[in-house]
Coordinates of C-alpha atoms in Angstrom, one line a residue:
Chain A
M1197 CA 7.6 21.7 2.0
E1198 CA 8.6 18.2 1.4
L1199 CA 6.9 14.8 0.6
T1200 CA 8.6 11.6 1.7
F1201 CA 7.3 8.3 0.5
L1202 CA 7.4 5.6 3.2
G1203 CA 5.6 2.9 1.2
T1204 CA 4.7 2.7 -2.4
S1205 CA 3.2 -0.8 -3.0
A1206 CA -0.4 -1.7 -3.4
G1207 CA -2.2 -4.2 -1.1
L1208 CA 0.8 -6.2 0.0
P1209 CA 4.3 -5.3 0.8
T1210 CA 7.0 -6.5 -1.5
K1211 CA 10.7 -7.1 -0.7
E1212 CA 11.4 -3.7 -2.2
R1213 CA 8.3 -1.6 -1.4
N1214 CA 6.2 -1.2 1.7
T1215 CA 2.5 -0.6 2.0
Q1216 CA 1.2 3.0 1.9
S1217 CA 2.4 6.0 3.9
I1218 CA 3.5 9.5 3.0
A1219 CA 5.1 12.1 5.3
F1220 CA 4.4 15.7 4.6
N1221 CA 6.8 18.2 6.1
C1222 CA 5.0 21.6 6.5
L1223 CA 8.2 23.7 6.9
P1224 CA 8.7 26.6 6.4
H1225 CA 5.0 27.3 7.1
E1226 CA 4.6 25.1 10.2
N1227 CA 7.1 23.1 12.2
Q1228 CA 5.0 19.9 11.8
I1229 CA 5.0 16.7 10.0
W1230 CA 1.8 15.0 8.8
L1231 CA 1.3 11.5 7.7
F1232 CA -1.1 10.4 5.0
D1233 CA -2.0 6.7 5.7
V1234 CA -0.1 4.4 7.9
G1235 CA 0.4 1.0 6.3
E1236 CA 2.0 -1.8 8.3
A1237 CA 5.7 -1.1 9.1
T1238 CA 5.5 2.6 8.5
Q1239 CA 7.3 3.0 11.8
H1240 CA 10.0 0.7 10.6
R1241 CA 10.5 2.8 7.5
I1242 CA 10.6 6.0 9.6
L1243 CA 13.6 4.6 11.6
H1244 CA 15.6 4.9 8.4
T1245 CA 14.7 8.6 7.8
G1246 CA 15.3 11.8 9.6
I1247 CA 11.6 12.0 10.6
K1248 CA 11.0 12.2 14.4
L1249 CA 7.7 10.7 15.5
G1250 CA 7.3 13.5 18.1
K1251 CA 7.1 16.0 15.2
V1252 CA 4.2 14.1 13.7
S1253 CA 1.2 16.2 14.7
H1254 CA -1.5 15.0 12.3
I1255 CA -2.3 11.8 10.6
F1256 CA -4.8 11.8 7.7
I1257 CA -6.3 8.5 6.6
T1258 CA -7.6 8.2 3.0
H1259 CA -9.5 5.0 3.6
L1260 CA -9.7 2.0 5.8
H1261 CA -8.2 -0.8 3.7
G1262 CA -5.5 -2.6 5.6
D1263 CA -2.6 -1.6 3.5
H1264 CA -3.4 2.0 4.5
I1265 CA -4.0 1.6 8.3
F1266 CA -2.5 -1.5 9.8
G1267 CA 0.7 0.3 10.9
L1268 CA -1.3 2.7 13.1
P1269 CA -1.3 0.8 16.4
G1270 CA 2.4 0.2 16.3
L1271 CA 3.2 3.7 15.3
L1272 CA 1.0 5.2 18.0
T1273 CA 2.5 3.1 20.8
S1274 CA 6.1 3.6 19.6
R1275 CA 5.5 7.4 19.5
S1276 CA 5.3 7.3 23.3
F1277 CA 9.0 6.3 23.4
Q1278 CA 10.2 8.3 20.5
G1279 CA 9.8 11.9 21.4
G1280 CA 6.0 12.0 21.5
K1281 CA 5.5 12.4 25.2
D1282 CA 3.0 15.2 26.0
K1283 CA 2.8 16.1 22.3
P1284 CA -0.8 15.8 21.2
L1285 CA -1.7 14.0 18.0
T1286 CA -4.8 14.4 15.8
I1287 CA -6.0 11.7 13.5
I1288 CA -8.5 12.5 10.7
G1289 CA -10.2 9.7 8.8
P1290 CA -13.3 7.9 7.7
K1291 CA -15.8 6.6 10.3
G1292 CA -14.4 3.4 11.8
I1293 CA -10.9 4.5 12.3
A1294 CA -11.5 5.4 16.0
K1295 CA -12.9 1.9 16.7
F1296 CA -9.9 0.3 15.0
I1297 CA -7.4 2.4 17.0
H1298 CA -9.1 2.2 20.4
T1299 CA -9.7 -1.6 20.1
A1300 CA -6.0 -2.2 19.3
L1301 CA -4.8 0.0 22.2
E1302 CA -7.3 -1.5 24.6
I1303 CA -6.6 -5.1 23.8
S1304 CA -2.8 -4.6 23.9
Q1305 CA -3.2 -2.6 27.2
S1306 CA -1.2 0.2 25.6
N1307 CA -1.1 3.5 27.5
L1308 CA 0.0 6.4 25.3
N1309 CA 1.8 9.2 27.2
Y1310 CA 0.2 11.9 24.9
Q1311 CA -3.3 12.8 23.9
I1312 CA -4.9 11.6 20.7
T1313 CA -7.9 13.1 19.2
V1314 CA -9.7 11.2 16.4
N1315 CA -11.9 13.2 14.1
E1316 CA -14.0 10.9 11.9
F1317 CA -16.0 12.0 8.9
N1318 CA -18.8 10.2 7.1
T1319 CA -18.4 11.4 3.5
E1320 CA -16.3 14.5 3.3
T1321 CA -14.6 17.1 5.5
E1322 CA -12.9 20.5 5.4
L1323 CA -10.6 21.9 8.0
N1324 CA -7.8 24.3 8.8
V1325 CA -4.6 23.1 10.4
D1326 CA -2.8 26.3 11.5
S1327 CA -2.0 28.2 8.3
F1328 CA -3.1 25.3 6.0
H1329 CA -6.5 24.6 4.5
I1330 CA -7.5 21.0 3.8
Q1331 CA -10.5 19.8 1.8
A1332 CA -11.4 16.1 1.6
L1333 CA -13.9 14.8 -0.9
P1334 CA -15.1 11.2 -1.5
L1335 CA -13.7 9.3 -4.5
K1336 CA -14.9 6.0 -6.0
H1337 CA -13.3 2.9 -4.5
G1338 CA -16.1 0.6 -3.2
I1339 CA -15.3 1.8 0.3
L1340 CA -15.3 5.4 1.4
S1341 CA -11.9 6.8 0.1
V1342 CA -11.1 10.4 0.0
G1343 CA -8.6 12.7 -1.6
Y1344 CA -7.0 15.5 0.5
R1345 CA -6.5 18.8 -1.2
I1346 CA -4.0 20.8 0.9
T1347 CA -3.6 24.5 0.3
A1348 CA -0.5 26.0 1.8
P1349 CA -0.7 29.6 3.0
D1350 CA -0.1 32.4 0.6
I1351 CA 3.5 33.7 0.6
E1352 CA 3.8 37.5 1.3
G1353 CA 5.3 39.6 -1.4
K1354 CA 8.9 40.7 -0.9
L1355 CA 9.6 44.0 0.7
D1356 CA 10.3 46.8 -1.9
V1357 CA 13.5 47.9 -0.3
E1358 CA 14.1 50.7 -2.8
K1359 CA 10.7 52.2 -2.0
L1360 CA 11.2 52.0 1.7
K1361 CA 14.7 53.6 1.4
A1362 CA 13.2 56.4 -0.7
L1363 CA 10.8 57.1 2.2
G1364 CA 13.9 57.3 4.4
I1365 CA 13.6 53.9 6.1
E1366 CA 16.9 52.1 6.2
P1367 CA 17.1 48.2 6.7
G1368 CA 16.5 47.4 10.3
P1369 CA 13.8 46.3 12.8
K1370 CA 11.2 48.6 11.1
Y1371 CA 11.3 46.2 8.0
Q1372 CA 10.0 43.4 10.2
E1373 CA 7.1 45.7 11.3
V1374 CA 6.2 46.4 7.7
K1375 CA 6.3 42.7 6.8
A1376 CA 4.1 41.6 9.7
N1377 CA 1.4 44.3 9.8
E1378 CA -1.2 45.7 7.4
T1379 CA -0.2 49.3 8.2
F1380 CA 2.8 51.0 9.7
E1381 CA 3.7 54.5 11.0
Y1382 CA 6.6 56.6 10.0
N1383 CA 7.2 60.3 10.8
N1384 CA 3.7 60.6 12.1
Q1385 CA 2.2 59.2 8.9
T1386 CA 0.3 55.9 8.4
Y1387 CA 1.2 53.8 5.4
Q1388 CA -0.4 50.7 3.9
S1389 CA 2.2 47.9 4.1
K1390 CA 1.0 46.4 0.8
D1391 CA 2.2 49.5 -1.1
F1392 CA 5.7 48.5 -0.1
K1393 CA 5.6 44.8 -1.0
G1394 CA 5.6 42.9 -4.2
P1395 CA 2.6 40.8 -5.1
K1396 CA 1.5 37.9 -2.9
K1397 CA 2.3 34.4 -4.2
K1398 CA -0.6 32.0 -4.0
G1399 CA -0.1 29.1 -1.6
K1400 CA 0.8 25.9 -3.3
V1401 CA -1.7 23.1 -3.7
I1402 CA -0.9 19.5 -3.1
T1403 CA -3.6 16.8 -3.5
I1404 CA -3.1 13.4 -2.0
F1405 CA -5.6 10.9 -3.4
G1406 CA -6.8 7.8 -1.8
D1407 CA -7.4 4.7 -3.9
T1408 CA -9.9 5.4 -6.6
M1409 CA -11.1 4.8 -10.1
P1410 CA -11.8 8.0 -12.1
C1411 CA -14.7 10.1 -10.7
Q1412 CA -16.0 13.7 -10.8
N1413 CA -14.6 14.8 -7.4
E1414 CA -11.1 14.1 -8.7
L1415 CA -11.5 17.0 -11.0
I1416 CA -12.3 19.4 -8.1
L1417 CA -9.5 18.1 -6.0
A1418 CA -6.9 18.2 -8.7
K1419 CA -7.7 21.6 -10.3
D1420 CA -4.6 23.6 -10.9
A1421 CA -2.7 21.6 -8.3
D1422 CA 1.1 22.0 -8.1
V1423 CA 1.5 18.4 -7.2
I1424 CA -0.9 15.4 -7.1
V1425 CA 0.0 12.2 -5.5
H1426 CA -2.1 9.5 -7.1
E1427 CA -2.4 5.8 -7.2
T1428 CA -1.5 4.1 -10.4
T1429 CA -2.2 0.5 -9.4
Y1430 CA -2.0 -0.5 -13.1
I1431 CA 0.8 1.1 -15.1
E1432 CA 0.2 -0.9 -18.3
G1433 CA -2.4 -3.2 -19.8
D1434 CA -6.2 -2.9 -19.8
K1435 CA -7.7 0.3 -18.4
N1436 CA -11.1 -1.4 -18.0
L1437 CA -9.6 -4.1 -15.8
A1438 CA -8.1 -1.5 -13.5
N1439 CA -11.4 0.3 -13.2
S1440 CA -13.3 -2.9 -12.6
Y1441 CA -11.3 -3.2 -9.4
F1442 CA -12.1 0.4 -8.5
H1443 CA -8.5 1.4 -9.2
S1444 CA -6.8 3.8 -11.6
H1445 CA -4.9 3.0 -14.7
I1446 CA -1.9 5.2 -15.6
D1447 CA -3.8 6.7 -18.5
D1448 CA -6.6 7.8 -16.2
V1449 CA -4.2 9.8 -14.2
F1450 CA -2.5 11.4 -17.2
Q1451 CA -5.9 12.4 -18.4
L1452 CA -6.8 14.0 -15.0
M1453 CA -3.5 16.0 -15.0
R1454 CA -4.3 17.3 -18.5
D1455 CA -7.9 18.1 -17.8
E1456 CA -7.1 20.0 -14.6
N1457 CA -3.8 21.6 -15.4
V1458 CA -1.8 19.7 -12.8
K1459 CA 1.9 20.6 -12.8
K1460 CA 3.4 17.5 -11.4
G1461 CA 2.3 13.9 -10.8
L1462 CA 3.8 11.6 -8.2
F1463 CA 2.5 8.1 -8.9
T1464 CA 2.4 5.6 -6.1
H1465 CA 0.5 2.4 -5.0
L1466 CA 1.8 0.4 -7.9
S1467 CA 0.6 -3.2 -7.9
N1468 CA 2.9 -5.5 -5.8
R1469 CA 3.5 -7.6 -8.9
Y1470 CA 5.9 -4.9 -10.3
E1471 CA 9.5 -5.1 -9.3
L1472 CA 11.6 -1.9 -9.3
E1473 CA 13.2 -2.9 -12.5
D1474 CA 9.9 -3.3 -14.3
I1475 CA 8.8 0.0 -13.1
K1476 CA 11.9 1.8 -14.4
E1477 CA 11.5 0.2 -17.8
I1478 CA 7.8 1.2 -18.1
E1479 CA 8.7 4.7 -16.8
Q1480 CA 11.3 5.1 -19.5
S1481 CA 8.9 4.2 -22.3
L1482 CA 6.1 6.5 -20.9
I1483 CA 8.5 9.5 -20.6
K1484 CA 9.1 9.3 -24.3
N1485 CA 5.4 9.7 -25.1
T1486 CA 4.3 12.5 -22.8
D1487 CA 5.4 16.0 -21.9
Q1488 CA 3.7 15.8 -18.5
E1489 CA 6.0 15.8 -15.5
F1490 CA 5.5 12.6 -13.5
Y1491 CA 7.5 10.2 -11.3
F1492 CA 6.9 6.6 -10.2
V1493 CA 7.9 7.0 -6.6
K1494 CA 10.0 4.5 -4.7
D1495 CA 10.1 4.0 -0.9
Y1496 CA 12.2 6.8 0.7
D1497 CA 11.9 9.1 -2.3
H1498 CA 11.4 12.7 -1.3
F1499 CA 10.3 15.7 -3.2
Q1500 CA 10.6 19.4 -2.4
I1501 CA 7.5 21.4 -3.2
Chain B
M307 CA 12.3 -29.5 13.3
E308 CA 13.4 -25.9 12.9
L309 CA 13.0 -22.6 14.6
T310 CA 13.4 -19.4 12.6
F311 CA 13.4 -16.0 14.3
L312 CA 11.5 -13.3 12.5
G313 CA 11.9 -10.6 15.1
T314 CA 14.1 -10.4 18.2
S315 CA 13.7 -6.9 19.6
A316 CA 11.6 -6.0 22.7
G317 CA 8.8 -3.4 22.6
L318 CA 9.9 -1.4 19.6
P319 CA 11.6 -2.4 16.3
T320 CA 15.1 -1.2 15.7
K321 CA 16.9 -0.7 12.4
E322 CA 18.4 -4.2 12.8
R323 CA 15.7 -6.1 14.7
N324 CA 12.0 -6.5 14.3
T325 CA 9.4 -7.1 17.0
Q326 CA 8.5 -10.6 18.1
S327 CA 7.8 -13.6 15.9
I328 CA 9.1 -17.1 15.6
A329 CA 8.4 -19.7 13.0
F330 CA 8.4 -23.4 14.0
N331 CA 8.7 -25.9 11.2
C332 CA 7.2 -29.2 12.3
L333 CA 8.9 -31.4 9.7
P334 CA 9.5 -34.3 9.6
H335 CA 6.6 -34.9 12.0
E336 CA 4.0 -32.7 10.3
N337 CA 4.2 -30.7 7.1
Q338 CA 3.1 -27.5 8.9
I339 CA 4.6 -24.3 10.1
W340 CA 3.5 -22.6 13.3
L341 CA 4.1 -19.0 14.3
F342 CA 4.6 -17.9 17.8
D343 CA 3.6 -14.3 18.1
V344 CA 3.2 -11.9 15.2
G345 CA 4.7 -8.5 15.8
E346 CA 4.3 -5.8 13.2
A347 CA 6.1 -6.5 10.0
T348 CA 6.3 -10.2 10.5
Q349 CA 4.9 -10.7 7.0
H350 CA 7.7 -8.4 5.7
R351 CA 10.4 -10.6 7.3
I352 CA 8.7 -13.7 5.9
L353 CA 9.2 -12.3 2.4
H354 CA 12.9 -12.7 2.9
T355 CA 12.7 -16.4 4.0
G356 CA 11.6 -19.6 2.4
I357 CA 8.4 -19.7 4.6
K358 CA 5.2 -19.9 2.6
L359 CA 2.2 -18.3 4.4
G360 CA 0.0 -21.1 3.0
K361 CA 2.0 -23.6 5.1
V362 CA 1.3 -21.7 8.3
S363 CA -1.5 -23.8 9.9
H364 CA -1.4 -22.5 13.5
I365 CA -0.5 -19.2 15.2
F366 CA 0.1 -19.2 19.0
I367 CA 0.0 -15.9 20.8
T368 CA 1.9 -15.7 24.1
H369 CA 0.3 -12.4 25.2
L370 CA -1.5 -9.4 23.9
H371 CA 1.2 -6.7 24.0
G372 CA 1.5 -4.8 20.7
D373 CA 5.0 -6.0 19.9
H374 CA 3.6 -9.5 19.8
I375 CA 0.4 -9.1 17.9
F376 CA 0.3 -5.9 15.8
G377 CA 1.4 -7.9 12.7
L378 CA -1.6 -10.2 12.8
P379 CA -4.1 -8.2 10.7
G380 CA -1.6 -7.7 7.8
L381 CA -0.3 -11.3 7.9
L382 CA -3.9 -12.7 7.9
T383 CA -5.0 -10.6 4.9
S384 CA -1.8 -11.2 2.9
R385 CA -2.1 -14.9 3.5
S386 CA -5.2 -14.8 1.2
F387 CA -2.9 -13.8 -1.7
Q388 CA 0.1 -15.9 -0.8
G389 CA -0.9 -19.5 -1.0
G390 CA -3.4 -19.5 1.9
K391 CA -6.6 -19.9 -0.2
D392 CA -8.9 -22.6 1.2
K393 CA -6.2 -23.6 3.8
P394 CA -7.7 -23.2 7.3
L395 CA -5.8 -21.5 10.0
T396 CA -6.1 -21.8 13.8
I397 CA -5.1 -19.1 16.2
I398 CA -4.6 -19.8 19.8
G399 CA -4.2 -17.0 22.3
P400 CA -5.3 -15.2 25.5
K401 CA -8.9 -13.9 25.6
G402 CA -9.1 -10.6 23.7
I403 CA -7.2 -11.8 20.6
A404 CA -10.4 -12.7 18.8
K405 CA -11.8 -9.2 19.3
F406 CA -8.6 -7.6 18.0
I407 CA -8.5 -9.8 14.9
H408 CA -12.2 -9.4 14.1
T409 CA -12.3 -5.7 14.6
A410 CA -9.3 -5.2 12.3
L411 CA -10.8 -7.4 9.6
E412 CA -14.2 -5.8 9.9
I413 CA -13.0 -2.2 9.9
S414 CA -10.7 -2.8 6.9
Q415 CA -13.5 -4.7 5.1
S416 CA -11.0 -7.6 4.6
N417 CA -12.5 -10.9 3.4
L418 CA -10.2 -13.8 3.9
N419 CA -10.5 -16.6 1.4
Y420 CA -9.8 -19.3 4.0
Q421 CA -11.3 -20.2 7.4
I422 CA -9.9 -19.0 10.6
T423 CA -10.7 -20.5 14.0
V424 CA -9.7 -18.5 17.1
N425 CA -9.4 -20.5 20.3
E426 CA -9.0 -18.2 23.3
F427 CA -8.1 -19.2 26.8
N428 CA -8.4 -17.4 30.1
T429 CA -5.4 -18.7 32.1
E430 CA -4.0 -21.8 30.6
T431 CA -4.6 -24.4 27.9
E432 CA -3.5 -27.8 26.7
L433 CA -4.0 -29.2 23.2
N434 CA -2.8 -31.7 20.7
V435 CA -2.1 -30.6 17.2
D436 CA -1.8 -33.8 15.1
S437 CA 1.1 -35.7 16.6
F438 CA 2.3 -32.8 18.9
H439 CA 1.3 -32.0 22.4
I440 CA 1.2 -28.5 23.7
Q441 CA 0.8 -27.2 27.2
A442 CA 0.5 -23.5 28.0
L443 CA 0.8 -22.2 31.6
P444 CA 0.5 -18.6 32.8
L445 CA 3.7 -16.7 33.6
K446 CA 4.2 -13.4 35.5
H447 CA 4.1 -10.3 33.3
G448 CA 1.4 -7.9 34.6
I449 CA -0.8 -9.1 31.7
L450 CA -1.7 -12.8 31.0
S451 CA 1.4 -14.2 29.3
V452 CA 2.0 -17.9 28.8
G453 CA 4.8 -20.2 27.9
Y454 CA 4.1 -23.0 25.4
R455 CA 5.7 -26.3 26.1
I456 CA 5.7 -28.3 22.9
T457 CA 6.3 -32.0 23.0
A458 CA 7.1 -33.6 19.6
P459 CA 6.0 -37.2 19.0
D460 CA 8.3 -40.0 20.1
I461 CA 10.5 -41.4 17.4
E462 CA 10.1 -45.1 16.8
G463 CA 13.1 -47.3 17.4
K464 CA 15.0 -48.4 14.3
L465 CA 14.2 -51.8 12.8
D466 CA 16.5 -54.6 14.0
V467 CA 17.4 -55.8 10.5
E468 CA 19.6 -58.7 11.6
K469 CA 16.7 -60.1 13.8
L470 CA 14.2 -59.8 10.9
K471 CA 16.6 -61.5 8.5
A472 CA 17.2 -64.3 11.1
L473 CA 13.5 -64.9 11.0
G474 CA 13.8 -65.1 7.2
I475 CA 12.3 -61.7 6.3
E476 CA 14.5 -59.9 3.7
P477 CA 14.3 -56.1 3.3
G478 CA 11.2 -55.1 1.3
P479 CA 7.6 -53.9 1.8
K480 CA 7.2 -56.2 4.9
Y481 CA 9.6 -53.9 6.8
Q482 CA 7.2 -51.0 6.4
E483 CA 4.4 -53.2 7.9
V484 CA 6.6 -54.0 10.9
K485 CA 7.4 -50.3 11.3
A486 CA 3.8 -49.1 11.1
N487 CA 1.9 -51.8 13.1
E488 CA 2.1 -53.1 16.7
T489 CA 2.0 -56.7 15.5
F490 CA 2.7 -58.5 12.2
E491 CA 2.2 -61.9 10.7
Y492 CA 4.8 -64.1 9.1
N493 CA 4.5 -67.8 8.2
N494 CA 1.2 -68.0 10.0
Q495 CA 2.7 -66.7 13.2
T496 CA 1.9 -63.4 15.0
Y497 CA 4.9 -61.3 16.2
Q498 CA 5.1 -58.2 18.4
S499 CA 6.7 -55.5 16.3
K500 CA 8.5 -53.9 19.3
D501 CA 10.6 -57.1 19.6
F502 CA 12.1 -56.2 16.3
K503 CA 12.9 -52.5 17.0
G504 CA 15.4 -50.6 19.0
P505 CA 14.1 -48.5 21.9
K506 CA 11.8 -45.5 21.2
K507 CA 13.4 -42.1 21.4
K508 CA 11.4 -39.7 23.5
G509 CA 10.0 -36.8 21.5
K510 CA 11.9 -33.6 21.9
V511 CA 10.6 -30.8 24.1
I512 CA 10.8 -27.1 23.0
T513 CA 9.4 -24.4 25.3
I514 CA 8.6 -21.0 24.0
F515 CA 8.1 -18.5 26.7
G516 CA 6.1 -15.3 26.6
D517 CA 7.5 -12.2 28.4
T518 CA 7.9 -12.9 32.1
M519 CA 9.8 -12.3 35.3
P520 CA 10.8 -15.5 37.1
C521 CA 7.9 -17.6 38.4
Q522 CA 7.0 -21.1 39.5
N523 CA 5.3 -22.2 36.2
E524 CA 8.5 -21.5 34.4
L525 CA 10.0 -24.6 36.2
I526 CA 7.2 -26.9 35.0
L527 CA 7.5 -25.6 31.4
A528 CA 11.2 -25.8 31.2
K529 CA 11.8 -29.1 32.9
D530 CA 14.3 -31.3 30.9
A531 CA 13.6 -29.3 27.8
D532 CA 15.8 -29.8 24.8
V533 CA 15.4 -26.1 23.9
I534 CA 13.9 -23.1 25.6
V535 CA 13.3 -19.8 23.8
H536 CA 13.2 -17.2 26.5
E537 CA 13.2 -13.4 26.7
T538 CA 16.2 -11.7 28.1
T539 CA 15.1 -8.1 27.9
Y540 CA 18.0 -7.2 30.2
I541 CA 21.3 -8.9 29.3
E542 CA 23.4 -6.9 31.8
G543 CA 22.9 -4.6 34.8
D544 CA 20.5 -4.8 37.7
K545 CA 18.4 -7.9 38.0
N546 CA 15.9 -6.2 40.3
L547 CA 15.3 -3.5 37.7
A548 CA 14.5 -6.1 35.1
N549 CA 12.0 -7.8 37.4
S550 CA 10.4 -4.6 38.5
Y551 CA 9.3 -4.2 34.8
F552 CA 8.0 -7.9 34.9
H553 CA 10.9 -8.9 32.6
S554 CA 13.7 -11.4 32.9
H555 CA 17.4 -10.7 33.4
I556 CA 19.9 -13.0 31.7
D557 CA 20.9 -14.4 35.1
D558 CA 17.3 -15.5 35.8
V559 CA 17.3 -17.5 32.6
F560 CA 20.7 -19.1 33.2
Q561 CA 19.3 -20.1 36.7
L562 CA 16.2 -21.6 35.2
M563 CA 18.3 -23.6 32.7
R564 CA 20.4 -25.0 35.5
D565 CA 17.5 -25.8 37.8
E566 CA 15.5 -27.6 35.2
N567 CA 18.3 -29.3 33.2
V568 CA 17.6 -27.4 30.0
K569 CA 20.0 -28.4 27.2
K570 CA 19.9 -25.2 25.1
G571 CA 18.7 -21.6 25.5
L572 CA 17.8 -19.4 22.6
F573 CA 17.6 -15.9 24.0
T574 CA 15.4 -13.3 22.3
H575 CA 13.4 -10.1 23.1
L576 CA 16.5 -8.1 23.9
S577 CA 15.8 -4.5 24.8
N578 CA 15.7 -2.2 21.7
R579 CA 18.5 -0.2 23.2
Y580 CA 21.1 -2.9 22.3
E581 CA 22.7 -2.8 18.9
L582 CA 23.9 -6.0 17.4
E583 CA 27.5 -5.0 18.1
D584 CA 26.7 -4.6 21.8
I585 CA 25.0 -7.9 22.0
K586 CA 27.9 -9.7 20.4
E587 CA 30.3 -8.2 22.9
I588 CA 28.2 -9.1 25.9
E589 CA 27.7 -12.6 24.5
Q590 CA 31.5 -13.1 24.2
S591 CA 32.0 -12.2 27.8
L592 CA 29.1 -14.4 29.0
I593 CA 30.4 -17.4 27.1
K594 CA 33.6 -17.3 29.0
N595 CA 31.8 -17.6 32.3
T596 CA 29.3 -20.4 31.7
D597 CA 29.3 -23.9 30.3
Q598 CA 25.6 -23.6 29.4
E599 CA 24.7 -23.7 25.7
F600 CA 23.0 -20.4 24.8
Y601 CA 22.6 -18.0 21.8
F602 CA 21.5 -14.5 21.6
V603 CA 19.3 -14.8 18.5
K604 CA 19.2 -12.3 15.6
D605 CA 16.5 -11.8 13.1
Y606 CA 16.5 -14.6 10.5
D607 CA 18.6 -17.0 12.7
H608 CA 17.4 -20.5 12.4
F609 CA 18.1 -23.6 14.5
Q610 CA 17.6 -27.3 13.8
I611 CA 16.2 -29.2 16.7

């Protein structure tokens, strides 16, 4: 799986950083790409990546502030001309997102050549997308803003080749049968496949947070996550000031990671007042004082998970 | 006066060219900047120019297709943080633009810190903005699309210094009085100011066309213009194909310029299939076969008028 950051600024774009959008490549589990938020000019950023709009099957919106949604109309209409024809798209987001999309398409007389389904929620939602499970809970941002906890499917244990050989089964098509089914037959006997596999690996957990100040639901969403993507609008200065604007301070997010045993933090949505050079400098000084794994992400950064 | 092109592609952005927007600097007549159309990521382009959003007093929309309006919500909200506070903004465009803007602002819970006035029209409109006169007439594009004919104020004739001196008036504050008023007094006599000035220069005419195939109103709007900005979605190939999509072929625009005695053509909205290198090549071969003054504009190009 891979996360690609298409915009990492907060509120306004800067010369260096765009407003919010993240692409999540579901491979090897599903041949799909999902977007989380679509700030203005997300489609422009995508032109400079290997992402094909036709591969984008789902768009998740964390909240309705403009820096997270104003790129939707353009991305949806361009998708018609960039491989999206006849490929359905599902959009999941807080109530209101459907009206925004449909008004933009109607006023501009845009006819999409693929089907869109918009699934709105009022406070929280839970859904499966093929082999993935997604849980969204409300955060604290003055407007409904959610975090999406994505659980990837468990990974089957490796075949115990020695044990299969001992039974007399040499590598070949039979191995695929053992892999894919709960039981298999050999020499008129039925075997449990799990007896010939190593232990299952639990599916990885990635949580992508919308804008928020610290709140209880953050703990649930972050618990034991392999990766969290979290806003750090304020990466220095007064924590109370950050929270008074319903945003997080870097210290809030470090605390969350410690409390919930989070392995890696990808920090985005840094205030537009920071230039890349400032961010690098602050990152260097923070690295010295923490043993937590974190990155201030830049536009186009991508991370294997 | 100056025109700056913030996007020159048609329909979709490319790696090199953005969707449509043009900035018109009204200096020296008025200390204002007007935008014509606001395609997605216009605000991003503006970050790389000297244009201050607070100086933008009027936005004119030619038509409601997405590549001409999807940048509006982001530009309007960012203007609150980029010098626009308490500086009113007027938006002029076809019916529907108000609903698009207000829905986007409402859904995203955006509060602007300045007043916007949206003036919609159904087919055509005519207005004065300070010393400028603007006439908009409908074109032919399958959706209401207009061209804006902008007439700058006449420029007063230069003072005839020799004649004033002959009367006994030496250079000084009196000259300003002669410049600014229809009559002036000197030695208890009243004089007509115009007798002491050279001939007035007619205000320049700039016509900015929305997307269109050839039509009668184009002739009215282009007549004797100093500059026209016109789409040339198709800069080669079959003219009928261009027109079948309600767009113009380069030959249509050359014809319009000839018929209506247009001095200079700035050609924009070139199909997104053209790369800058292709455009340059086609431009070179066209230059050889015409004595008309024209330019294929690129993003960030600017022209003094």
